[in-house]
Structure formats: C-alpha cells, structure tokens
Amino acid sequence: MPKFGKLVIGAALCAVLATTTVAYARVSRAQKDVATQRLAHMNLQAFQLGVLAQMMQGRQPYDPELAVAAADALASLAQQDWTTYLLPGTSSSEIETSRAAASIWTNMDDFLARKQGFAEAADQMLAVAGDGLEALTSQMGAVTEACGQCHRDYRVIPAN
C-alpha cells in the first residue's frame, strides 16, 4: 500500500478514536459511578443465584440455612429501588462498561414492571427456600425467566 494510503487510513482511525474518546469524556463522574453501581448490583444478584444453582445442580449439597440466606439476599436486592441506577446518560451507548440498553429510558414503565416481576419471583422463592430442594427448584424457573425477560430487551452483551 502506498504511503499516502496508509496515512489516510491512519488519519481515519485517529478520527474515529478521537470521536469515541470525546463522546465518553462527556460522561460525568456521577454517570460513571451509577453505571458501576448498577453493574455491581447485578453481579451481587448473580452471585446469590449462583449459590442456589450450585445446590440445584448437585454441585453442593442442599443446605436449608444457606438456601434461605441466598434467597433472602436475592429478594432484598430485587426489592431495592433501582431508579437510582437509571441516571440518564448511563446506557451502553454512552458508557463503555455499561450493559444497559438505551431502550430502558424509552420504555421505563415496562422496564420497571419487569423489575417488579423479578422482585415478586424472588420473594416467592424466598418463601420456599428452606422447604427442601424440590421446593426451591420449583421456584427457580420463575426467577430465571424474570431475569431473562429483562435481559433480552434491556441488556447489551458486549461484542468480543
């Protein structure tokens, strides 16, 4: 490739990178913090679901006290007011590390209704978590379905 062609390609790449950097630089510290907090909250929920899944998959013996503790933590997280995590300007198109789809802010009522459905499913699982593995397992489907319904429409999976 001639030197001029390499120069043009290099300049174009620099322009794209500069534009991306400028766009992300306009995000405030508060917006970055909210996106980080939202992701941490989701990771805490995933951790509690993982504890329960280990028991259901037979990779850890069913322990009623641990099942209740994990289900209680999950239900508590699900009941929290998530609107503090929904600061405008914190979607995946605005913050590189965010997984929140921009459609959350255009469909807020639907998003919050789905969040409420998740909270109700988590409460139902908590109600039976200490009643045996079969009872716990019977409610896990509702919880994971509630998660999946929201993730399908409101979570962006980063491209590798």
XYZ file of C-alpha atoms in Angstrom:
160
model
C 0.000 0.000 0.000
C 1.395 3.434 -0.871
C 2.448 5.726 1.946
C -0.405 8.108 1.195
C -2.966 5.284 1.583
C -1.516 4.298 4.950
C -1.589 7.932 6.011
C -5.273 8.282 5.059
C -6.214 5.055 6.880
C -4.207 6.135 9.926
C -5.866 9.548 9.967
C -9.314 7.962 9.655
C -8.617 5.611 12.572
C -7.384 8.515 14.686
C -10.553 10.467 13.892
C -12.752 7.535 14.942
C -10.812 7.021 18.170
C -10.860 10.747 18.954
C -14.622 10.897 18.406
C -15.178 7.909 20.688
C -12.886 9.376 23.341
C -14.643 12.739 23.195
C -18.073 11.069 23.465
C -17.022 9.076 26.527
C -15.221 12.099 28.014
C -18.565 13.968 28.146
C -19.850 11.438 30.676
C -19.733 12.802 34.206
C -18.119 11.067 37.154
C -21.607 10.606 38.648
C -22.806 8.831 35.492
C -19.779 6.527 35.504
C -20.332 5.785 39.198
C -24.014 4.963 38.656
C -23.161 2.568 35.814
C -20.554 0.881 38.032
C -23.009 0.613 40.928
C -25.698 -0.849 38.666
C -23.317 -3.494 37.370
C -22.186 -4.315 40.925
C -25.822 -4.753 41.973
C -26.431 -7.145 39.070
C -23.285 -9.083 39.967
C -24.466 -9.439 43.578
C -27.759 -10.861 42.326
C -25.910 -13.240 40.015
C -23.747 -14.404 42.918
C -26.792 -15.276 45.041
C -28.405 -17.095 42.104
C -25.149 -18.995 41.677
C -25.226 -20.205 45.288
C -28.743 -21.554 44.733
C -27.906 -23.035 41.328
C -24.962 -24.948 42.818
C -27.391 -26.736 45.139
C -29.925 -27.419 42.404
C -27.272 -28.816 40.103
C -25.942 -31.136 42.799
C -22.544 -29.439 42.906
C -23.168 -28.513 46.518
C -25.417 -30.300 48.999
C -28.730 -28.633 49.721
C -28.371 -26.595 52.890
C -31.636 -25.009 54.023
C -29.904 -22.249 56.001
C -27.666 -21.318 53.084
C -30.595 -21.520 50.652
C -32.666 -19.170 52.792
C -29.730 -16.783 53.233
C -29.057 -16.639 49.478
C -32.754 -16.317 48.609
C -33.164 -13.610 51.252
C -30.206 -11.647 49.876
C -31.576 -12.010 46.344
C -35.065 -10.883 47.386
C -33.604 -7.909 49.257
C -31.582 -6.859 46.233
C -34.620 -7.259 43.992
C -36.779 -5.091 46.274
C -34.377 -2.164 46.275
C -35.326 0.990 44.385
C -33.430 0.678 41.130
C -34.332 4.143 39.872
C -31.147 5.464 41.463
C -29.271 3.272 38.966
C -31.151 4.713 35.981
C -29.487 8.080 35.605
C -29.823 9.291 32.008
C -26.559 9.084 30.120
C -25.542 5.712 31.580
C -26.508 3.331 28.778
C -24.046 1.133 26.910
C -24.015 3.641 24.058
C -22.782 6.333 26.454
C -20.549 4.434 28.878
C -18.246 1.752 27.556
C -18.548 -0.535 30.590
C -22.341 -0.274 30.838
C -24.541 -3.155 29.726
C -27.797 -1.194 29.972
C -29.613 -0.816 26.661
C -30.735 2.700 25.759
C -34.258 1.281 25.394
C -34.574 1.288 29.209
C -35.030 5.053 29.138
C -37.589 4.982 26.317
C -39.560 2.097 27.903
C -39.113 2.912 31.584
C -42.594 1.740 32.638
C -42.068 -1.662 31.007
C -38.567 -1.959 32.467
C -39.811 -1.190 35.992
C -42.747 -3.597 35.589
C -40.319 -6.356 34.665
C -38.137 -5.444 37.634
C -41.226 -5.778 39.838
C -41.956 -9.207 38.323
C -38.428 -10.261 39.198
C -38.861 -8.985 42.765
C -42.099 -10.955 43.155
C -40.489 -14.138 41.818
C -37.556 -13.683 44.209
C -39.979 -13.226 47.132
C -41.813 -16.433 46.161
C -38.530 -18.319 46.044
C -37.570 -16.971 49.461
C -40.883 -18.232 50.852
C -39.967 -21.845 49.990
C -36.152 -21.810 50.030
C -35.918 -23.631 53.355
C -38.585 -26.228 52.490
C -36.301 -28.566 50.571
C -34.503 -28.770 47.261
C -37.634 -29.646 45.308
C -39.496 -26.583 46.596
C -36.526 -24.346 45.878
C -36.105 -25.757 42.388
C -39.800 -25.265 41.625
C -39.393 -21.506 42.023
C -36.037 -21.066 40.296
C -37.629 -21.196 36.844
C -39.790 -18.164 37.575
C -36.787 -16.220 38.838
C -34.570 -17.045 35.876
C -37.422 -16.352 33.444
C -37.912 -12.920 35.009
C -34.190 -12.241 34.642
C -34.202 -13.416 31.044
C -37.231 -11.329 30.059
C -35.468 -8.190 31.146
C -32.054 -9.133 29.788
C -33.437 -9.961 26.346
C -34.700 -6.430 25.818
C -32.711 -4.247 28.192
C -29.201 -5.680 28.396
C -26.469 -5.262 25.815
C -23.985 -8.105 25.501
C -20.545 -6.696 24.627
C -19.058 -7.976 21.373
C -15.808 -9.849 21.814
